[in-house]
């Protein structure tokens, strides 16, 4: 038995001992496939698709539709997402169904007469929404690489919306906390409250209007959303609320096939999302900067490794602000940014004993509300793997439900740079590369990622968390490759994050020991801030799958209430 598999078994034993005391198993093994997502109900939907002979693409699409029902803060019909796929025959594919700016959008649409950003316009208004892409993307992916019909994979979502499901504390609590932000929108209040009163755990939550929209998609495919009754309802919602998405915007929306970013790290291939996401480029860039250093020897959690990662993050996020945007509109120097030579040059000023100082462009900002996006990892026994990240942007998007259609609209327009060097909700800066233009896709941080070992899928991962998505994925990948952690350890390990500006490190409570904190401070890392409460006390939600000698290990991030479910696990119930 190899050292790695012996370690896996030992860790499995230790982890099972922990699980014996825990209510919800977060890590499971299954030789037939695996689905890990933020919603236990949606993971089960995906595992059932695998159990009935569907492939990972069928399962991912089915989970995508189910999440719009069972995890409405981020699962969506009115938002967008990215899917990175490795097919059993070795093909690597990325589907971009990011929202795009409506044709009537303008560069300065969120500025007042004095050129200042109007607070809330890009996050809490009908103008906050980009043209939704999720439905087009899911249907295109299914048609190209799935093995099942749309009617089969969408049916579980329809049933869940129509018949409802029992709310747990997690979801009922979310609705309660959000109630105030739905008050201005009667259609939102109708969905997420009982006549204005909060739902309680144990209540049945059904969504008849959403079921109707899903039925129309089942019957007419993309036209069930981008034309006919659903499109009419979206346009009417826009007219009533002063938004600008038109029937033509909806009709014209197309998902795009992209060439994934293909990095290499210590002999592993790291496949991730290209622009309009910054995720794949930055992940590759940071791994390239770290590669010359012996992270394993330095030790996980050591001040040396943390310092290296912070400095890689600082430089990569500075490049993000300057260079990253929708590559259909702006010439993003992808090759340069992802090359080993560039990483060497960019990291040449790294001082192992001293923190660099990010240019002092603006004071640190705190995001104004909870961040939300969600990630699904799927693998099947045939060798197909799917990393899928989807979002409305902030939690529950714009908070605006389309009247009569039952789904939330995104507030993704905030991911554009509304004004040069002014922070968005995640404190991220941008310039010309990410300025608003009609039809352009706003820059994302979503990083759905598949790591290949000997050309076979080893790790499928990704996360929500706005700007922290990329550094969360970096840490999971490094934990597996550098520190040889099993998946339970790699996903559970406490996280930290730096994004160049604001010049501070945010970290989970246990990420740094007292000694490490002192050592980091000595190097000049003065702003070590425990993660603010609005993050929910943790960074990221890395629902992931790892291929091991004893089957696929699925891990739902223990920071949240997700679940990993395999087809055999399901049969055993
Ligand atoms: N809306 C978060 C992201 O795409 O990065």
mmCIF file of N, CA and C in Angstrom, residues 369-470:
data_model
loop_
_atom_site.group_PDB
_atom_site.id
_atom_site.type_symbol
_atom_site.label_atom_id
_atom_site.label_comp_id
_atom_site.label_asym_id
_atom_site.label_seq_id
_atom_site.Cartn_x
_atom_site.Cartn_y
_atom_site.Cartn_z
ATOM 1 N N UNK A 369 -23.081 43.283 3.080
ATOM 2 C CA UNK A 369 -24.014 42.225 3.473
ATOM 3 C C UNK A 369 -23.423 40.867 3.132
ATOM 4 N N UNK A 370 -24.117 39.821 3.572
ATOM 5 C CA UNK A 370 -23.592 38.477 3.363
ATOM 6 C C UNK A 370 -23.283 38.192 1.908
ATOM 7 N N UNK A 371 -22.200 37.432 1.684
ATOM 8 C CA UNK A 371 -21.846 37.116 0.308
ATOM 9 C C UNK A 371 -22.349 35.731 -0.011
ATOM 10 N N UNK A 372 -22.766 35.548 -1.212
ATOM 11 C CA UNK A 372 -23.311 34.251 -1.520
ATOM 12 C C UNK A 372 -23.082 33.892 -2.973
ATOM 13 N N UNK A 373 -22.792 32.722 -3.182
ATOM 14 C CA UNK A 373 -22.555 32.045 -4.444
ATOM 15 C C UNK A 373 -22.576 30.623 -3.976
ATOM 16 N N UNK A 374 -22.614 29.644 -4.860
ATOM 17 C CA UNK A 374 -22.559 28.284 -4.339
ATOM 18 C C UNK A 374 -21.856 27.373 -5.322
ATOM 19 N N UNK A 375 -21.213 26.342 -4.785
ATOM 20 C CA UNK A 375 -20.415 25.473 -5.645
ATOM 21 C C UNK A 375 -20.853 24.015 -5.518
ATOM 22 N N UNK A 376 -20.842 23.327 -6.666
ATOM 23 C CA UNK A 376 -21.208 21.917 -6.746
ATOM 24 C C UNK A 376 -20.051 21.154 -7.387
ATOM 25 N N UNK A 377 -19.658 20.039 -6.805
ATOM 26 C CA UNK A 377 -18.651 19.171 -7.423
ATOM 27 C C UNK A 377 -19.294 17.821 -7.705
ATOM 28 N N UNK A 378 -19.090 17.328 -8.927
ATOM 29 C CA UNK A 378 -19.687 16.039 -9.310
ATOM 30 C C UNK A 378 -18.651 15.195 -10.034
ATOM 31 N N UNK A 379 -18.673 13.913 -9.774
ATOM 32 C CA UNK A 379 -17.815 12.991 -10.507
ATOM 33 C C UNK A 379 -18.615 11.710 -10.721
ATOM 34 N N UNK A 380 -18.404 11.049 -11.861
ATOM 35 C CA UNK A 380 -19.095 9.767 -12.049
ATOM 36 C C UNK A 380 -18.071 8.658 -12.257
ATOM 37 N N UNK A 381 -18.574 7.426 -12.255
ATOM 38 C CA UNK A 381 -17.675 6.271 -12.318
ATOM 39 C C UNK A 381 -17.034 6.121 -13.697
ATOM 40 N N UNK A 382 -17.586 6.840 -14.704
ATOM 41 C CA UNK A 382 -17.041 6.721 -16.063
ATOM 42 C C UNK A 382 -15.835 7.621 -16.291
ATOM 43 N N UNK A 383 -15.608 8.562 -15.371
ATOM 44 C CA UNK A 383 -14.450 9.455 -15.519
ATOM 45 C C UNK A 383 -14.820 10.866 -15.919
ATOM 46 N N UNK A 384 -16.131 11.165 -15.947
ATOM 47 C CA UNK A 384 -16.555 12.552 -16.171
ATOM 48 C C UNK A 384 -16.519 13.304 -14.846
ATOM 49 N N UNK A 385 -16.102 14.557 -14.914
ATOM 50 C CA UNK A 385 -16.074 15.375 -13.694
ATOM 51 C C UNK A 385 -16.582 16.769 -14.029
ATOM 52 N N UNK A 386 -17.338 17.347 -13.099
ATOM 53 C CA UNK A 386 -17.901 18.685 -13.313
ATOM 54 C C UNK A 386 -17.679 19.547 -12.072
ATOM 55 N N UNK A 387 -17.097 20.711 -12.292
ATOM 56 C CA UNK A 387 -16.991 21.719 -11.227
ATOM 57 C C UNK A 387 -17.902 22.863 -11.643
ATOM 58 N N UNK A 388 -18.900 23.132 -10.816
ATOM 59 C CA UNK A 388 -19.935 24.101 -11.209
ATOM 60 C C UNK A 388 -20.147 25.130 -10.105
ATOM 61 N N UNK A 389 -19.918 26.399 -10.425
ATOM 62 C CA UNK A 389 -20.161 27.469 -9.454
ATOM 63 C C UNK A 389 -21.221 28.399 -10.019
ATOM 64 N N UNK A 390 -22.200 28.731 -9.205
ATOM 65 C CA UNK A 390 -23.328 29.528 -9.693
ATOM 66 C C UNK A 390 -23.700 30.590 -8.659
ATOM 67 N N UNK A 391 -24.297 31.680 -9.138
ATOM 68 C CA UNK A 391 -24.483 32.805 -8.211
ATOM 69 C C UNK A 391 -25.552 33.785 -8.665
ATOM 70 N N UNK A 392 -26.079 34.502 -7.645
ATOM 71 C CA UNK A 392 -26.890 35.699 -7.888
ATOM 72 C C UNK A 392 -26.077 36.928 -7.509
ATOM 73 N N UNK A 393 -24.818 36.744 -7.152
ATOM 74 C CA UNK A 393 -23.874 37.684 -6.555
ATOM 75 C C UNK A 393 -24.093 37.687 -5.043
ATOM 76 N N UNK A 394 -24.604 38.765 -4.446
ATOM 77 C CA UNK A 394 -24.775 38.760 -2.995
ATOM 78 C C UNK A 394 -25.928 37.829 -2.612
ATOM 79 N N UNK A 395 -26.016 37.539 -1.320
ATOM 80 C CA UNK A 395 -27.035 36.620 -0.845
ATOM 81 C C UNK A 395 -28.439 37.066 -1.282
ATOM 82 N N UNK A 396 -29.166 36.188 -1.968
ATOM 83 C CA UNK A 396 -30.495 36.483 -2.508
ATOM 84 C C UNK A 396 -30.454 37.623 -3.549
ATOM 85 N N UNK A 397 -29.290 37.821 -4.154
ATOM 86 C CA UNK A 397 -29.145 38.771 -5.256
ATOM 87 C C UNK A 397 -29.686 40.141 -4.937
ATOM 88 N N UNK A 398 -30.513 40.661 -5.848
ATOM 89 C CA UNK A 398 -31.077 42.009 -5.648
ATOM 90 C C UNK A 398 -32.224 41.995 -4.647
ATOM 91 N N UNK A 399 -32.605 40.790 -4.198
ATOM 92 C CA UNK A 399 -33.742 40.552 -3.284
ATOM 93 C C UNK A 399 -35.082 40.707 -4.017
ATOM 94 N N UNK A 400 -34.994 40.890 -5.331
ATOM 95 C CA UNK A 400 -36.223 41.142 -6.098
ATOM 96 C C UNK A 400 -36.651 39.866 -6.827
ATOM 97 N N UNK A 401 -37.822 39.355 -6.439
ATOM 98 C CA UNK A 401 -38.404 38.205 -7.137
ATOM 99 C C UNK A 401 -39.237 38.735 -8.311
ATOM 100 N N UNK A 402 -39.101 38.107 -9.458
ATOM 101 C CA UNK A 402 -39.905 38.503 -10.620
ATOM 102 C C UNK A 402 -41.360 38.136 -10.341
ATOM 103 N N UNK A 403 -42.197 39.138 -10.303
ATOM 104 C CA UNK A 403 -43.605 38.913 -9.977
ATOM 105 C C UNK A 403 -44.234 37.908 -10.948
ATOM 106 N N UNK A 404 -44.806 36.857 -10.402
ATOM 107 C CA UNK A 404 -45.484 35.852 -11.223
ATOM 108 C C UNK A 404 -44.565 34.742 -11.708
ATOM 109 N N UNK A 405 -43.245 34.967 -11.650
ATOM 110 C CA UNK A 405 -42.316 33.938 -12.148
ATOM 111 C C UNK A 405 -41.569 33.249 -11.005
ATOM 112 N N UNK A 406 -41.585 33.861 -9.814
ATOM 113 C CA UNK A 406 -41.138 33.163 -8.620
ATOM 114 C C UNK A 406 -39.641 33.001 -8.427
ATOM 115 N N UNK A 407 -38.803 33.666 -9.229
ATOM 116 C CA UNK A 407 -37.362 33.538 -8.990
ATOM 117 C C UNK A 407 -36.725 34.901 -8.773
ATOM 118 N N UNK A 408 -35.599 34.859 -8.071
ATOM 119 C CA UNK A 408 -34.880 36.088 -7.727
ATOM 120 C C UNK A 408 -34.012 36.573 -8.881
ATOM 121 N N UNK A 409 -33.861 37.883 -8.957
ATOM 122 C CA UNK A 409 -32.939 38.472 -9.933
ATOM 123 C C UNK A 409 -31.583 38.720 -9.270
ATOM 124 N N UNK A 410 -30.544 38.586 -10.062
ATOM 125 C CA UNK A 410 -29.178 38.798 -9.572
ATOM 126 C C UNK A 410 -28.895 40.285 -9.334
ATOM 127 N N UNK A 411 -27.813 40.553 -8.587
ATOM 128 C CA UNK A 411 -27.272 41.927 -8.552
ATOM 129 C C UNK A 411 -25.795 41.894 -8.990
ATOM 130 N N UNK A 412 -25.604 41.176 -10.094
ATOM 131 C CA UNK A 412 -24.241 40.928 -10.594
ATOM 132 C C UNK A 412 -23.591 42.171 -11.196
ATOM 133 N N UNK A 413 -24.399 43.194 -11.537
ATOM 134 C CA UNK A 413 -23.802 44.398 -12.148
ATOM 135 C C UNK A 413 -22.777 45.025 -11.205
ATOM 136 N N UNK A 414 -22.908 44.716 -9.893
ATOM 137 C CA UNK A 414 -21.947 45.259 -8.926
ATOM 138 C C UNK A 414 -20.543 44.667 -9.111
ATOM 139 N N UNK A 415 -20.450 43.570 -9.832
ATOM 140 C CA UNK A 415 -19.121 42.983 -10.085
ATOM 141 C C UNK A 415 -18.353 43.747 -11.174
ATOM 142 N N UNK A 416 -19.028 44.637 -11.887
ATOM 143 C CA UNK A 416 -18.295 45.555 -12.774
ATOM 144 C C UNK A 416 -17.581 46.592 -11.919
ATOM 145 N N UNK A 417 -16.654 47.283 -12.520
ATOM 146 C CA UNK A 417 -16.046 48.423 -11.857
ATOM 147 C C UNK A 417 -16.903 49.645 -12.202
ATOM 148 N N UNK A 418 -17.717 50.089 -11.223
ATOM 149 C CA UNK A 418 -18.647 51.193 -11.492
ATOM 150 C C UNK A 418 -17.891 52.498 -11.687
ATOM 151 N N UNK A 419 -16.705 52.560 -11.056
ATOM 152 C CA UNK A 419 -15.880 53.757 -11.139
ATOM 153 C C UNK A 419 -14.437 53.303 -10.904
ATOM 154 N N UNK A 420 -13.505 53.831 -11.662
ATOM 155 C CA UNK A 420 -12.110 53.384 -11.538
ATOM 156 C C UNK A 420 -11.628 53.461 -10.091
ATOM 157 N N UNK A 421 -10.990 52.377 -9.652
ATOM 158 C CA UNK A 421 -10.366 52.327 -8.323
ATOM 159 C C UNK A 421 -11.322 52.523 -7.154
ATOM 160 N N UNK A 422 -12.632 52.335 -7.413
ATOM 161 C CA UNK A 422 -13.593 52.375 -6.302
ATOM 162 C C UNK A 422 -14.035 50.947 -6.011
ATOM 163 N N UNK A 423 -14.062 50.577 -4.734
ATOM 164 C CA UNK A 423 -14.324 49.172 -4.405
ATOM 165 C C UNK A 423 -15.766 48.758 -4.653
ATOM 166 N N UNK A 424 -15.946 47.494 -5.064
ATOM 167 C CA UNK A 424 -17.307 46.950 -5.134
ATOM 168 C C UNK A 424 -17.636 46.342 -3.773
ATOM 169 N N UNK A 425 -18.727 45.572 -3.716
ATOM 170 C CA UNK A 425 -19.162 45.037 -2.413
ATOM 171 C C UNK A 425 -18.108 44.152 -1.765
ATOM 172 N N UNK A 426 -17.217 43.582 -2.554
ATOM 173 C CA UNK A 426 -16.169 42.716 -2.007
ATOM 174 C C UNK A 426 -14.870 43.478 -1.757
ATOM 175 N N UNK A 427 -14.907 44.814 -1.908
ATOM 176 C CA UNK A 427 -13.696 45.601 -1.726
ATOM 177 C C UNK A 427 -12.745 45.482 -2.902
ATOM 178 N N UNK A 428 -13.201 44.875 -3.992
ATOM 179 C CA UNK A 428 -12.325 44.688 -5.151
ATOM 180 C C UNK A 428 -12.298 45.939 -6.012
ATOM 181 N N UNK A 429 -11.122 46.236 -6.516
ATOM 182 C CA UNK A 429 -10.962 47.397 -7.396
ATOM 183 C C UNK A 429 -10.926 46.939 -8.845
ATOM 184 N N UNK A 430 -11.274 47.853 -9.738
ATOM 185 C CA UNK A 430 -11.161 47.540 -11.155
ATOM 186 C C UNK A 430 -10.956 48.806 -11.937
ATOM 187 N N UNK A 431 -10.571 48.610 -13.179
ATOM 188 C CA UNK A 431 -10.338 49.769 -14.043
ATOM 189 C C UNK A 431 -10.994 49.513 -15.389
ATOM 190 N N UNK A 432 -10.341 49.995 -16.443
ATOM 191 C CA UNK A 432 -10.934 49.936 -17.786
ATOM 192 C C UNK A 432 -11.319 48.501 -18.191
ATOM 193 N N UNK A 433 -10.435 47.549 -17.841
ATOM 194 C CA UNK A 433 -10.682 46.158 -18.252
ATOM 195 C C UNK A 433 -12.054 45.675 -17.818
ATOM 196 N N UNK A 434 -12.546 46.199 -16.702
ATOM 197 C CA UNK A 434 -13.822 45.729 -16.157
ATOM 198 C C UNK A 434 -14.859 46.860 -16.076
ATOM 199 N N UNK A 435 -14.715 47.860 -16.939
ATOM 200 C CA UNK A 435 -15.712 48.941 -16.985
ATOM 201 C C UNK A 435 -16.987 48.421 -17.651
ATOM 202 N N UNK A 436 -18.104 49.071 -17.333
ATOM 203 C CA UNK A 436 -19.401 48.629 -17.885
ATOM 204 C C UNK A 436 -19.482 48.973 -19.368
ATOM 205 N N UNK A 437 -19.903 48.004 -20.171
ATOM 206 C CA UNK A 437 -20.224 48.241 -21.593
ATOM 207 C C UNK A 437 -21.415 47.360 -21.930
ATOM 208 N N UNK A 438 -22.295 47.819 -22.808
ATOM 209 C CA UNK A 438 -23.453 46.983 -23.168
ATOM 210 C C UNK A 438 -22.994 45.610 -23.684
ATOM 211 N N UNK A 439 -23.634 44.564 -23.208
ATOM 212 C CA UNK A 439 -23.344 43.214 -23.699
ATOM 213 C C UNK A 439 -22.129 42.566 -23.067
ATOM 214 N N UNK A 440 -21.373 43.327 -22.268
ATOM 215 C CA UNK A 440 -20.149 42.797 -21.663
ATOM 216 C C UNK A 440 -20.493 41.987 -20.406
ATOM 217 N N UNK A 441 -19.641 41.006 -20.085
ATOM 218 C CA UNK A 441 -19.852 40.209 -18.871
ATOM 219 C C UNK A 441 -18.952 40.733 -17.768
ATOM 220 N N UNK A 442 -19.531 40.904 -16.603
ATOM 221 C CA UNK A 442 -18.796 41.468 -15.464
ATOM 222 C C UNK A 442 -17.781 40.458 -14.942
ATOM 223 N N UNK A 443 -16.649 40.977 -14.466
ATOM 224 C CA UNK A 443 -15.577 40.111 -13.993
ATOM 225 C C UNK A 443 -16.026 39.339 -12.756
ATOM 226 N N UNK A 444 -15.647 38.081 -12.712
ATOM 227 C CA UNK A 444 -16.019 37.214 -11.597
ATOM 228 C C UNK A 444 -14.776 36.698 -10.884
ATOM 229 N N UNK A 445 -14.976 36.167 -9.694
ATOM 230 C CA UNK A 445 -13.900 35.456 -8.987
ATOM 231 C C UNK A 445 -14.184 33.958 -8.922
ATOM 232 N N UNK A 446 -15.279 33.532 -9.501
ATOM 233 C CA UNK A 446 -15.656 32.116 -9.355
ATOM 234 C C UNK A 446 -14.598 31.225 -9.994
ATOM 235 N N UNK A 447 -14.242 30.157 -9.279
ATOM 236 C CA UNK A 447 -13.087 29.350 -9.658
ATOM 237 C C UNK A 447 -13.417 27.855 -9.651
ATOM 238 N N UNK A 448 -14.396 27.429 -10.447
ATOM 239 C CA UNK A 448 -14.637 25.981 -10.505
ATOM 240 C C UNK A 448 -13.398 25.297 -11.081
ATOM 241 N N UNK A 449 -12.894 24.290 -10.397
ATOM 242 C CA UNK A 449 -11.567 23.762 -10.729
ATOM 243 C C UNK A 449 -11.532 22.236 -10.665
ATOM 244 N N UNK A 450 -10.843 21.668 -11.640
ATOM 245 C CA UNK A 450 -10.603 20.215 -11.635
ATOM 246 C C UNK A 450 -9.096 20.003 -11.693
ATOM 247 N N UNK A 451 -8.563 19.228 -10.759
ATOM 248 C CA UNK A 451 -7.125 18.918 -10.768
ATOM 249 C C UNK A 451 -6.960 17.497 -11.319
ATOM 250 N N UNK A 452 -6.078 17.368 -12.302
ATOM 251 C CA UNK A 452 -5.828 16.046 -12.899
ATOM 252 C C UNK A 452 -4.493 15.502 -12.415
ATOM 253 N N UNK A 453 -4.484 14.219 -12.101
ATOM 254 C CA UNK A 453 -3.234 13.522 -11.791
ATOM 255 C C UNK A 453 -3.111 12.418 -12.827
ATOM 256 N N UNK A 454 -2.001 12.379 -13.527
ATOM 257 C CA UNK A 454 -1.829 11.420 -14.629
ATOM 258 C C UNK A 454 -3.028 11.467 -15.574
ATOM 259 N N UNK A 455 -3.474 12.676 -15.863
ATOM 260 C CA UNK A 455 -4.572 12.939 -16.810
ATOM 261 C C UNK A 455 -5.948 12.493 -16.304
ATOM 262 N N UNK A 456 -6.049 11.990 -15.096
ATOM 263 C CA UNK A 456 -7.357 11.548 -14.550
ATOM 264 C C UNK A 456 -7.796 12.524 -13.452
ATOM 265 N N UNK A 457 -9.118 12.749 -13.310
ATOM 266 C CA UNK A 457 -9.565 13.682 -12.272
ATOM 267 C C UNK A 457 -9.152 13.221 -10.872
ATOM 268 N N UNK A 458 -8.466 14.088 -10.160
ATOM 269 C CA UNK A 458 -8.082 13.808 -8.773
ATOM 270 C C UNK A 458 -9.004 14.576 -7.832
ATOM 271 N N UNK A 459 -9.131 15.880 -8.100
ATOM 272 C CA UNK A 459 -9.867 16.756 -7.188
ATOM 273 C C UNK A 459 -10.837 17.615 -7.991
ATOM 274 N N UNK A 460 -12.069 17.713 -7.512
ATOM 275 C CA UNK A 460 -13.037 18.649 -8.085
ATOM 276 C C UNK A 460 -13.402 19.610 -6.954
ATOM 277 N N UNK A 461 -13.225 20.910 -7.206
ATOM 278 C CA UNK A 461 -13.444 21.842 -6.103
ATOM 279 C C UNK A 461 -13.889 23.211 -6.593
ATOM 280 N N UNK A 462 -14.176 24.088 -5.657
ATOM 281 C CA UNK A 462 -14.638 25.444 -5.952
ATOM 282 C C UNK A 462 -15.269 25.978 -4.674
ATOM 283 N N UNK A 463 -15.750 27.195 -4.712
ATOM 284 C CA UNK A 463 -16.307 27.784 -3.489
ATOM 285 C C UNK A 463 -17.092 29.044 -3.802
ATOM 286 N N UNK A 464 -17.999 29.442 -2.913
ATOM 287 C CA UNK A 464 -18.509 30.817 -2.938
ATOM 288 C C UNK A 464 -17.564 31.714 -2.141
ATOM 289 N N UNK A 465 -17.945 32.986 -1.992
ATOM 290 C CA UNK A 465 -17.185 33.875 -1.111
ATOM 291 C C UNK A 465 -16.620 35.108 -1.788
ATOM 292 N N UNK A 466 -17.189 35.503 -2.943
ATOM 293 C CA UNK A 466 -16.723 36.734 -3.598
ATOM 294 C C UNK A 466 -15.227 36.688 -3.832
ATOM 295 N N UNK A 467 -14.551 37.719 -3.378
ATOM 296 C CA UNK A 467 -13.105 37.811 -3.630
ATOM 297 C C UNK A 467 -12.334 36.686 -2.937
ATOM 298 N N UNK A 468 -12.926 36.063 -1.905
ATOM 299 C CA UNK A 468 -12.200 35.003 -1.188
ATOM 300 C C UNK A 468 -12.287 33.646 -1.894
ATOM 301 N N UNK A 469 -13.058 33.599 -2.984
ATOM 302 C CA UNK A 469 -13.224 32.316 -3.677
ATOM 303 C C UNK A 469 -11.865 31.786 -4.141
ATOM 304 N N UNK A 470 -11.088 32.658 -4.772
ATOM 305 C CA UNK A 470 -9.865 32.178 -5.432
ATOM 306 C C UNK A 470 -8.855 31.698 -4.389
#
